[in-house]
Short mmCIF file of C-alpha atoms in Angstrom, two decimals:
data_model
loop_
_atom_site.label_atom_id
_atom_site.label_comp_id
_atom_site.label_asym_id
_atom_site.label_seq_id
_atom_site.Cartn_x
_atom_site.Cartn_y
_atom_site.Cartn_z
CA MET A 731 80.09 90.18 116.76
CA THR A 732 77.03 92.80 116.99
CA HIS A 733 74.38 90.84 114.07
CA ARG A 734 73.70 92.46 111.16
CA HIS A 735 70.05 93.49 112.17
CA GLY A 736 70.76 94.37 115.91
CA ALA A 737 69.32 97.51 117.19
CA ALA A 738 70.21 101.13 115.89
CA GLN A 739 72.07 103.51 118.30
CA PRO A 740 70.49 107.16 117.67
CA ASP A 741 72.78 109.03 119.68
CA ALA A 742 75.85 110.82 118.77
CA VAL A 743 78.71 108.76 120.55
CA ALA A 744 80.27 105.84 118.46
CA HIS A 745 79.50 101.97 119.81
CA HIS A 746 80.75 100.22 116.94
CA THR A 747 84.25 101.24 116.72
CA VAL A 748 85.82 97.64 115.93
CA ASP A 749 83.05 95.21 115.61
CA GLU A 750 80.18 94.79 112.54
CA VAL A 751 77.95 97.64 112.56
CA PRO A 752 74.19 96.55 112.13
CA GLU A 753 72.41 97.25 109.07
CA ARG A 754 69.49 99.05 111.43
CA ALA A 755 72.55 101.61 112.44
CA ARG A 756 74.15 102.10 108.74
CA HIS A 757 73.25 105.35 107.29
CA GLY A 758 74.30 107.91 104.54
CA CYS A 759 75.08 107.58 100.90
CA THR A 760 78.25 107.56 98.85
CA ARG A 761 78.19 111.39 98.95
CA ASP A 762 79.05 111.05 101.95
CA LEU A 763 82.47 109.45 101.15
CA PHE A 764 83.39 112.27 98.65
CA THR A 765 83.10 114.80 101.26
CA LEU A 766 84.96 112.61 103.48
CA GLY A 767 87.46 111.85 101.70
CA PHE A 768 87.63 115.51 100.26
CA GLY A 769 87.64 116.46 103.72
CA THR A 770 90.38 114.17 105.61
CA HIS A 771 92.78 114.38 103.17
CA ILE A 772 92.41 118.72 102.22
CA ALA A 773 94.80 118.65 105.43
CA PRO A 774 97.30 121.14 107.07
CA LEU A 775 99.92 118.28 107.47
CA ALA A 776 99.70 117.82 102.89
CA LEU A 777 100.25 121.33 103.16
CA VAL A 778 103.57 121.04 104.74
CA THR A 779 104.08 117.91 102.89
CA GLY A 780 103.62 119.89 99.45
CA ALA A 781 106.06 122.44 100.66
CA MET A 782 108.82 120.02 101.05
CA ALA A 783 109.07 119.97 97.27
CA VAL A 784 110.11 123.29 97.16
CA GLN A 785 111.98 123.46 101.09
CA VAL A 786 113.49 119.99 100.83
CA PHE A 787 114.08 118.52 97.34
CA HIS A 788 114.49 122.27 95.61
CA GLN A 789 112.92 121.52 92.66
CA PRO A 790 111.33 124.68 89.77
CA LEU A 791 107.55 125.00 91.08
CA TRP A 792 106.47 123.48 87.49
CA SER A 793 108.61 119.88 88.53
CA GLY A 794 106.90 120.04 92.08
CA VAL A 795 103.33 120.26 90.90
CA LEU A 796 103.59 117.91 88.25
CA ALA A 797 105.47 115.30 90.85
CA VAL A 798 102.38 115.74 93.07
CA LEU A 799 100.02 115.12 90.31
CA VAL A 800 101.75 112.10 89.29
CA GLY A 801 101.91 110.69 92.97
CA GLN A 802 98.51 111.73 94.34
CA LEU A 803 96.45 109.96 91.19
CA LEU A 804 99.20 106.62 91.62
CA GLY A 805 98.39 106.81 95.52
CA GLY A 806 94.66 106.97 95.05
CA VAL A 807 94.94 103.72 93.30
CA PHE A 808 96.09 101.72 95.84
CA MET A 809 94.33 103.33 98.76
CA ALA A 810 90.19 103.63 97.55
CA PRO A 811 90.05 99.56 96.83
CA HIS A 812 90.32 99.38 100.44
CA ARG A 813 87.01 101.52 100.93
CA ALA A 814 85.25 100.27 98.39
CA PRO A 815 84.05 96.58 100.03
CA GLY A 816 83.36 98.84 103.45
CA PRO A 817 78.68 98.58 103.19
CA GLN A 818 79.40 94.41 101.95
CA PHE A 819 81.10 93.60 105.68
CA GLY A 820 80.55 96.97 108.00
CA LEU A 821 83.49 95.98 109.55
CA PRO A 822 87.38 97.95 109.69
CA GLN A 823 89.95 97.00 106.80
CA LEU A 824 92.04 95.64 109.99
CA ILE A 825 89.64 93.45 111.13
CA ARG A 826 89.04 91.93 107.39
CA SER A 827 92.67 91.32 106.99
CA ARG A 828 92.27 88.48 109.08
CA ALA A 829 90.77 86.54 106.11
CA ARG A 830 94.03 86.82 104.54
CA SER A 831 96.86 85.96 107.41
CA GLY A 832 94.65 84.41 109.60
CA SER A 833 93.39 85.74 113.20
CA LEU A 834 96.94 86.48 115.12
CA GLY A 835 98.52 86.61 111.37
CA ALA A 836 96.75 90.08 110.93
CA LEU A 837 98.36 91.35 114.27
CA PRO A 838 101.66 93.11 112.45
CA GLY A 839 99.16 94.97 109.78
CA VAL A 840 97.65 96.15 113.07
CA VAL A 841 100.77 97.17 114.94
CA VAL A 842 101.86 99.04 112.04
CA ALA A 843 98.38 100.77 111.36
CA ALA A 844 98.48 101.85 114.81
CA ALA A 845 101.96 103.00 115.10
CA LEU A 846 101.04 104.98 111.94
CA TYR A 847 97.90 107.11 113.32
CA VAL A 848 99.75 107.74 116.83
CA THR A 849 102.71 109.49 114.36
CA PHE A 850 99.73 110.87 112.19
CA PHE A 851 98.56 112.51 115.32
CA ALA A 852 101.59 113.58 116.79
CA ALA A 853 102.90 115.21 113.75
CA HIS A 854 99.53 117.57 113.79
CA LEU A 855 99.90 118.54 117.55
CA VAL A 856 103.08 119.82 116.32
CA LEU A 857 101.23 122.19 114.21
CA ALA A 858 98.88 123.00 116.40
CA GLY A 859 101.45 123.86 118.79
CA LYS A 860 104.04 125.89 116.21
CA SER A 861 100.30 127.71 114.91
CA LEU A 862 99.30 128.54 118.86
CA HIS A 863 102.67 130.07 119.50
CA VAL A 864 102.36 132.09 116.16
CA LEU A 865 99.32 133.14 117.23
CA THR A 866 100.72 134.01 121.21
CA PRO A 867 104.35 134.49 120.78
CA GLY A 868 104.49 133.76 124.55
CA LEU A 869 102.85 130.34 124.68
CA PRO A 870 105.70 127.95 124.29
CA VAL A 871 105.19 125.56 121.60
CA GLY A 872 105.13 122.43 124.38
CA VAL A 873 102.23 124.06 125.87
CA GLY A 874 100.54 124.46 122.69
CA ILE A 875 101.14 120.87 121.88
CA LEU A 876 99.33 119.65 125.26
CA LEU A 877 96.25 122.05 124.15
CA GLY A 878 96.06 120.67 121.04
CA ALA A 879 95.90 117.46 122.31
CA ALA A 880 92.90 118.17 124.73
CA GLY A 881 91.40 120.02 122.14
CA SER A 882 91.68 117.08 119.54
CA ALA A 883 90.60 114.71 122.48
CA LEU A 884 87.14 116.47 123.13
CA LEU A 885 86.24 116.44 119.52
CA CYS A 886 86.87 112.76 119.26
CA LEU A 887 85.08 112.04 122.87
CA ILE A 888 82.29 112.62 120.90
CA GLY A 889 82.64 110.23 118.35
CA HIS A 890 82.02 109.78 114.44
CA ARG A 891 78.75 111.69 113.97
CA LEU A 892 79.99 115.22 115.27
CA ILE A 893 83.75 114.48 113.32
CA HIS A 894 82.09 113.46 110.02
CA ALA A 895 79.58 116.91 110.34
CA LEU A 896 82.56 118.82 111.12
CA ASN A 897 84.35 117.46 108.27
CA LYS A 898 82.76 119.06 105.84
CA VAL A 899 82.57 122.38 107.71
CA ALA A 900 86.42 122.16 107.82
CA ALA A 901 87.05 121.38 104.06
CA VAL A 902 84.87 124.30 102.90
CA VAL A 903 86.91 126.44 105.57
CA LEU A 904 90.21 125.24 104.77
CA GLY A 905 89.35 125.70 101.67
CA LEU A 906 88.71 128.94 100.99
CA GLY A 907 91.24 129.85 103.48
CA LEU A 908 93.86 128.54 101.16
CA VAL A 909 92.49 130.15 98.17
CA ALA A 910 92.37 133.87 100.16
CA GLY A 911 95.64 133.18 101.42
CA LEU A 912 97.15 132.73 97.89
CA ALA A 913 95.57 135.29 96.65
CA LEU A 914 96.60 138.02 99.35
CA ALA A 915 100.17 136.53 98.94
CA VAL A 916 100.23 137.04 95.22
CA THR A 917 98.51 140.44 95.64
CA HIS A 918 101.73 141.50 98.54
CA GLY A 919 104.21 140.92 95.73
CA LEU A 920 105.88 137.39 94.38
CA PRO A 921 109.78 137.01 94.86
CA GLY A 922 111.53 137.66 91.74
CA ASP A 923 112.92 134.06 91.11
CA PHE A 924 109.38 132.34 92.25
CA PHE A 925 109.25 130.56 88.74
CA THR A 926 112.77 129.68 88.55
CA ARG A 927 113.95 128.61 92.07
CA GLY A 928 115.25 125.57 92.19
CA GLY A 929 116.47 122.93 89.65
CA PHE A 930 115.25 119.97 87.77
CA THR A 931 116.60 116.63 89.55
CA PHE A 932 115.34 113.22 88.27
CA ALA A 933 115.98 111.75 91.56
CA GLY A 934 114.62 114.82 93.46
CA TRP A 935 111.21 114.81 91.21
CA LEU A 936 111.11 110.65 91.98
CA ALA A 937 111.36 111.28 95.67
CA ILE A 938 108.46 114.37 95.48
CA VAL A 939 106.40 111.69 93.66
CA SER A 940 107.19 108.97 96.36
CA LEU A 941 106.22 111.39 98.88
CA SER A 942 102.92 112.52 97.35
CA ALA A 943 101.75 108.76 96.37
CA LEU A 944 102.46 107.29 99.78
CA TRP A 945 100.04 109.74 101.43
CA GLN A 946 96.85 107.76 100.26
CA PRO A 947 98.11 104.37 101.13
CA ALA A 948 98.65 106.13 104.48
CA LEU A 949 95.10 105.93 105.02
CA ALA A 950 94.36 102.39 103.70
CA PRO A 951 94.13 100.65 107.05
CA TYR A 952 90.87 102.32 107.97
CA ALA A 953 89.89 103.66 104.68
CA ALA A 954 86.41 101.65 105.60
CA GLY A 955 85.85 103.42 108.76
CA ARG A 956 83.13 105.63 107.06
CA SER A 957 82.08 103.28 104.58
CA ARG A 958 81.22 100.07 106.83
CA ALA A 959 78.39 102.81 108.10
CA LEU A 960 76.94 102.83 104.88
CA PRO A 961 73.65 100.48 103.90
CA GLY A 962 74.29 96.74 102.50
CA THR A 963 73.14 98.08 99.08
CA VAL A 964 75.31 100.34 98.12
CA ARG A 965 77.50 99.25 94.90
CA THR A 966 81.54 98.62 95.60
CA THR A 967 82.32 100.45 92.28
CA ALA A 968 80.08 103.50 93.87
CA THR A 969 82.01 104.05 97.12
CA PHE A 970 85.35 103.48 95.01
CA TRP A 971 84.90 106.40 92.74
CA ALA A 972 83.51 108.57 95.45
CA THR A 973 86.28 107.47 98.09
CA TYR A 974 89.37 108.07 94.60
CA GLY A 975 87.92 111.36 93.52
CA GLY A 976 86.92 113.13 97.04
CA ALA A 977 90.59 111.82 98.22
CA CYS A 978 92.68 112.80 95.35
CA LEU A 979 90.97 116.16 94.94
CA GLY A 980 91.19 116.63 98.51
CA SER A 981 94.91 116.35 99.11
CA LEU A 982 95.85 117.56 95.48
CA LEU A 983 94.72 121.04 96.58
CA PRO A 984 96.76 121.67 99.88
CA PHE A 985 100.14 119.69 98.26
CA LEU A 986 100.06 122.31 95.29
CA ALA A 987 99.13 124.91 97.63
CA GLY A 988 102.16 124.14 99.73
CA ALA A 989 104.46 123.33 96.21
CA ALA A 990 103.20 126.98 94.85
CA VAL A 991 103.26 129.06 98.29
CA ALA A 992 106.54 128.11 99.49
CA PRO A 993 108.79 130.12 97.29
CA ALA A 994 107.03 133.01 98.51
CA CYS A 995 106.83 132.43 102.05
CA PRO A 996 109.44 133.47 104.37
CA GLY A 997 111.33 130.30 106.96
CA PRO A 998 110.79 126.63 106.70
CA ASP A 999 107.06 126.92 108.73
CA THR A 1000 104.61 126.82 105.82
CA GLY A 1001 101.73 127.18 107.84
CA ALA A 1002 103.45 130.48 109.38
CA GLY A 1003 104.68 131.22 106.40
CA ILE A 1004 101.40 131.70 104.61
CA GLY A 1005 100.08 133.53 107.33
CA GLY A 1006 103.28 135.92 107.20
CA ALA A 1007 102.74 136.29 103.41
CA ALA A 1008 99.11 137.07 103.51
CA GLY A 1009 99.56 140.34 105.79
CA SER A 1010 96.72 141.49 107.95
CA PHE A 1011 94.54 138.09 106.91
CA GLY A 1012 97.41 136.31 108.48
CA PRO A 1013 96.27 135.66 111.78
CA VAL A 1014 92.42 134.84 110.86
CA LEU A 1015 94.42 132.27 108.18
CA LEU A 1016 96.04 130.71 110.90
CA VAL A 1017 93.17 130.63 113.23
CA LEU A 1018 91.59 128.70 110.19
CA PHE A 1019 94.70 126.33 110.10
CA LEU A 1020 94.67 125.79 113.58
CA PHE A 1021 90.84 125.01 113.57
CA SER A 1022 91.45 122.25 110.17
CA VAL A 1023 94.65 120.90 112.38
CA LEU A 1024 92.13 120.14 115.92
CA HIS A 1025 89.71 118.63 113.33
CA HIS A 1026 91.99 116.71 111.37
CA ASN A 1027 93.57 115.46 114.60
CA ALA A 1028 90.36 114.11 116.23
CA LEU A 1029 90.29 111.79 113.19
CA ASN A 1030 93.80 110.51 114.03
CA LEU A 1031 92.98 110.10 117.76
CA TYR A 1032 89.59 108.47 116.72
CA ARG A 1033 91.75 106.06 114.38
CA ALA A 1034 94.74 105.27 116.36
CA VAL A 1035 92.26 104.59 119.48
CA GLN A 1036 90.66 102.22 117.10
CA ALA A 1037 93.74 100.35 115.86
CA THR A 1038 94.72 99.72 119.50
CA LEU A 1039 91.50 98.56 120.51
CA THR A 1040 91.78 96.02 117.31
CA ILE A 1041 95.35 94.64 118.80
CA GLY A 1042 93.49 93.58 121.83
CA GLN A 1043 90.46 91.99 119.58
CA THR A 1044 93.14 90.30 117.83
CA LEU A 1045 94.31 88.53 120.62
CA ARG A 1046 91.17 88.11 121.97
CA THR A 1047 89.17 87.32 118.90
CA HIS A 1048 85.30 87.69 120.51
CA TRP A 1049 86.62 90.37 123.08
CA GLN A 1050 84.16 93.21 122.75
CA PRO A 1051 85.79 96.90 124.45
CA ARG A 1052 83.39 98.30 127.40
CA PRO A 1053 83.07 101.85 127.32
CA ARG A 1054 85.67 102.02 130.59
CA VAL A 1055 88.90 100.24 128.41
CA ARG A 1056 88.20 102.55 125.29
CA GLY A 1057 88.77 104.99 127.45
CA ALA A 1058 91.89 103.75 129.17
CA VAL A 1059 92.89 103.32 125.87
CA SER A 1060 92.29 106.87 124.19
CA ALA A 1061 93.63 108.26 127.57
CA LEU A 1062 97.30 105.72 126.84
CA VAL A 1063 97.41 107.31 122.51
CA LEU A 1064 96.68 110.60 124.43
CA ALA A 1065 100.11 110.69 126.20
CA CYS A 1066 101.87 108.96 123.57
CA GLY A 1067 100.91 111.68 121.15
CA PRO A 1068 102.25 114.86 122.65
CA ALA A 1069 105.43 112.85 123.79
CA LEU A 1070 106.18 111.95 120.31
CA ALA A 1071 104.82 115.62 119.18
CA LEU A 1072 107.72 116.76 121.69
CA GLY A 1073 110.66 115.04 120.21
CA LEU A 1074 109.75 115.54 116.62
CA ALA A 1075 108.91 119.13 117.25
CA GLY A 1076 112.98 120.14 116.58
CA ASP A 1077 113.50 119.32 113.15
CA PHE A 1078 109.75 118.25 112.04
CA VAL A 1079 109.94 117.76 108.28
CA THR A 1080 112.80 115.42 108.25
CA ARG A 1081 112.04 113.35 111.36
CA PHE A 1082 108.09 113.16 110.26
CA ALA A 1083 108.92 112.16 106.96
CA ASP A 1084 111.58 109.39 108.00
CA LEU A 1085 109.07 107.92 110.55
CA VAL A 1086 106.51 107.53 108.14
CA LEU A 1087 108.13 105.91 105.27
CA VAL A 1088 109.83 103.45 107.40
CA LEU A 1089 106.45 102.45 108.65
CA LEU A 1090 105.01 103.10 105.01
CA ALA A 1091 107.84 99.90 103.88
CA ALA A 1092 105.76 97.67 106.15
CA LEU A 1093 102.36 98.87 105.59
CA VAL A 1094 102.56 98.31 101.75
CA PRO A 1095 102.88 94.91 101.52
CA TRP A 1096 99.75 94.28 103.68
CA ALA A 1097 97.72 96.67 101.45
CA ALA A 1098 99.35 94.78 98.10
CA ILE A 1099 97.81 91.58 99.56
CA ASN A 1100 94.88 92.68 101.11
CA LEU A 1101 93.47 94.06 97.54
CA VAL A 1102 94.82 90.80 95.22
CA ASP A 1103 93.03 88.52 97.92
CA PHE A 1104 89.88 90.60 97.93
CA SER A 1105 89.29 92.08 94.22
CA LEU A 1106 91.59 88.42 92.33
CA LEU A 1107 91.16 85.88 94.64
CA ARG A 1108 88.39 86.36 96.08
CA HIS A 1109 85.96 88.12 93.83
CA GLY A 1110 84.77 90.32 96.48
CA SER A 1111 83.02 87.57 98.60
CA GLN A 1112 83.52 86.93 101.87
CA ASP A 1113 81.64 85.89 104.76
CA PRO A 1114 81.88 88.43 107.59
CA ASP A 1115 81.01 86.01 110.29
CA GLU A 1116 83.79 84.29 109.53
CA LEU A 1117 86.34 86.79 110.63
CA CYS A 1118 85.04 86.50 114.44
CA ASP A 1119 85.50 82.59 114.60
CA PRO A 1120 88.98 81.61 113.83
CA ASP A 1121 88.78 77.80 115.02
CA ASP A 1122 86.03 77.23 112.16
CA ALA A 1123 87.23 79.50 109.64
CA PRO A 1124 89.10 78.41 106.45
CA TYR A 1125 92.37 80.84 107.96
CA ARG A 1126 92.52 79.56 110.78
CA ARG A 1127 95.26 81.39 112.98
CA PHE A 1128 98.19 81.73 110.81
CA ASP A 1129 98.14 81.82 106.75
CA PRO A 1130 102.03 81.20 106.17
CA VAL A 1131 101.02 82.09 102.28
CA ALA A 1132 100.06 85.53 103.29
CA LEU A 1133 102.83 86.06 106.07
CA GLY A 1134 105.73 85.01 104.24
CA SER A 1135 104.79 87.53 101.31
CA TYR A 1136 104.15 89.87 103.58
CA VAL A 1137 107.63 89.33 104.73
CA LEU A 1138 109.34 88.42 101.83
CA GLY A 1139 107.60 92.17 100.91
CA ILE A 1140 109.25 94.00 103.26
CA ALA A 1141 112.40 92.73 102.88
CA VAL A 1142 112.69 93.26 99.15
CA GLN A 1143 111.98 97.10 100.05
CA ILE A 1144 114.95 97.58 102.59
CA PRO A 1145 117.47 98.18 99.74
CA PHE A 1146 115.32 100.71 97.94
CA LEU A 1147 114.47 102.63 101.48
CA ALA A 1148 116.04 106.06 101.60
CA GLY A 1149 116.35 107.92 104.99
CA ASP A 1150 118.70 109.88 106.90
CA LEU A 1151 119.36 106.78 108.85
CA TYR A 1152 119.71 104.63 106.27
CA THR A 1153 119.70 104.62 102.33
CA GLY A 1154 119.69 101.80 100.62
CA PRO A 1155 122.17 101.16 97.40
CA PRO A 1156 119.63 101.45 94.71
CA ALA A 1157 117.92 104.39 96.44
CA ALA A 1158 121.75 106.19 96.70
CA HIS A 1159 121.71 105.22 92.43
CA PHE A 1160 118.63 107.59 91.91
CA GLY A 1161 120.24 110.71 94.17
CA GLY A 1162 118.37 109.40 97.82
CA ALA A 1163 114.88 108.90 96.48
CA ASP A 1164 113.03 106.39 98.20
CA LEU A 1165 111.22 103.81 95.85
CA SER A 1166 110.45 101.34 98.45
CA TRP A 1167 106.35 101.97 97.68
CA LEU A 1168 107.04 100.52 93.79
CA VAL A 1169 109.25 97.49 94.58
CA GLY A 1170 107.03 96.43 97.57
CA PRO A 1171 103.55 96.03 95.72
CA ALA A 1172 105.38 94.89 92.03
CA VAL A 1173 106.67 91.89 94.31
CA THR A 1174 104.43 91.08 96.58
CA ALA A 1175 101.31 90.89 94.54
CA PRO A 1176 102.21 88.95 91.87
CA LEU A 1177 103.89 87.04 94.50
CA TYR A 1178 101.14 86.05 97.07
CA PHE A 1179 98.52 85.84 93.89
CA LEU A 1180 100.63 82.77 92.45
CA TRP A 1181 101.24 81.52 95.81
CA ALA A 1182 97.50 81.54 96.84
CA ARG A 1183 96.47 80.38 93.81
CA SER A 1184 98.54 77.42 93.53
CA ARG A 1185 97.53 76.09 96.90
CA LEU A 1186 93.70 76.32 96.02
CA ARG A 1187 94.53 74.12 92.41
CA ARG A 1188 96.56 71.64 95.02
CA CYS A 1189 93.11 70.62 96.66
CA GLU A 1190 91.39 67.55 95.72
CA GLY A 1191 94.38 65.29 95.25
CA GLY A 1192 96.33 67.78 92.93
CA ALA A 1193 93.32 68.48 90.22
CA VAL A 1194 93.57 71.41 88.90
CA LEU A 1195 90.26 73.74 89.01
CA GLY A 1196 89.09 77.00 88.31
CA MET A 1197 89.19 79.42 91.31
CA ARG A 1198 85.70 79.57 92.05
CA GLU A 1199 84.86 76.26 91.70
CA GLN A 1200 87.86 75.26 93.87
CA ALA A 1201 86.92 77.65 96.66
CA ALA A 1202 83.32 76.72 96.19
CA ARG A 1203 84.91 72.96 97.95
CA ILE A 1204 86.92 74.19 100.32
CA LEU A 1205 84.20 76.22 101.54
CA ASP A 1206 81.37 73.38 101.30
CA PRO A 1207 81.63 72.23 104.78
CA LEU A 1208 81.11 75.74 105.94
CA ARG A 1209 77.89 76.21 104.36
CA PRO A 1210 75.62 76.64 107.56
CA LEU A 1211 77.94 79.89 108.56
CA TYR A 1212 76.92 81.76 105.49
CA PRO A 1213 74.55 84.57 105.86
CA GLU A 1214 71.71 84.32 102.66
CA ASP A 1215 73.30 87.22 101.01
CA VAL A 1216 76.57 85.64 100.46
CA ARG A 1217 75.45 81.79 99.93
CA GLY A 1218 75.95 82.44 96.12
CA PHE A 1219 79.40 82.39 96.04
CA ALA A 1220 79.87 78.84 97.08
CA ASP A 1221 76.95 77.31 94.73
CA THR A 1222 78.89 77.93 91.73
CA ARG A 1223 79.36 74.18 90.62
#
């Protein structure tokens, strides 16, 4: 592992992809987390997803808006805590999950995260291809997908500093573009049934809440990607609220815009529909839309490569990927993304929603275990150096408690899944609303907490000790490994 006080890297190319960011290389403030959360979440894909409230679930405008609002505020509670500890450790979230599941036991969560970001990468490529096709009708969607992949790769090649700088520009550009597009769509006249189209059903409303809420946990695995580069003195509460505020506000705007303009837009393609409804300003709006797609896909590509590299480091703990390896992995993801995008392009909305819901069913229990372990069992304390030494660390290679809770958390969700390929009986009873995201944390979180706490209390011949006292006794043999700033966790007796 790179030491905390290693030399800073002054150039723009990102060097610390999956290892610890040295203290001297850290920069920025919590305001950056707000702008990054806002800019990352005010995404074209969120606009398309918000339009599903009307196009797929056929809800009236007021119902769709309320469902989006409830879902985003709930989903942010699951996402923001993953970014909060970033400055304390300087490590990606997927590396930190080793403290819960073990160095090899963390592998399932890493694989799911990698697959999720490849899916997001492919979905944005579909949007890029369709936008280019609308702007230049002679250009096939498939060629537009390949051009979108090349543009995203060019941005990603520079690294996170350029992406973060473009993120601020993209947030303003897309935000102003949405406002202008909405205003022009209204001035061109709204359909007579704009406010009355559709009919309220609880199942449809709950489905929109689920889809909106799951948008936030989808970004949880690498939520600490930017916060881990902040100085270690930044408070956890500050990172939480900056992340929560920026992410929720950034997601709400495109979700609500998609739900609001879908009744006024012709056709199922929301991006092209807004461009058409905006009249002569439509081509300009589509160009802004395309720019935002490319920027967000650079983030998706960066995350997908980062997660894939983490798979290698999970299998070989002390392995550090060299530039050639990072380039090879990037090329692999670049090949997989367009291939998946071509498969999604035909029935984009339905196929994308089904694929993401399945991946999130495997991700939600992982997120619940991470939050319970860090917040309730470790009380925010963890030795970063232990995460790269599985033979000496207390969790070893596998943690049966965490893995058992994770498997059970996935299993209990299966009857509550809803999609084109499979809909469980309870989900069918509620009209096809996916309820797995509610059931998973409700079972996984208390199960893991009680199981892990019981294991702590059985230590020392069955004596029942307080959590902090028991953890101190377990970690006493590892005192030489502690950096000075976290030794206080063990000094509690």
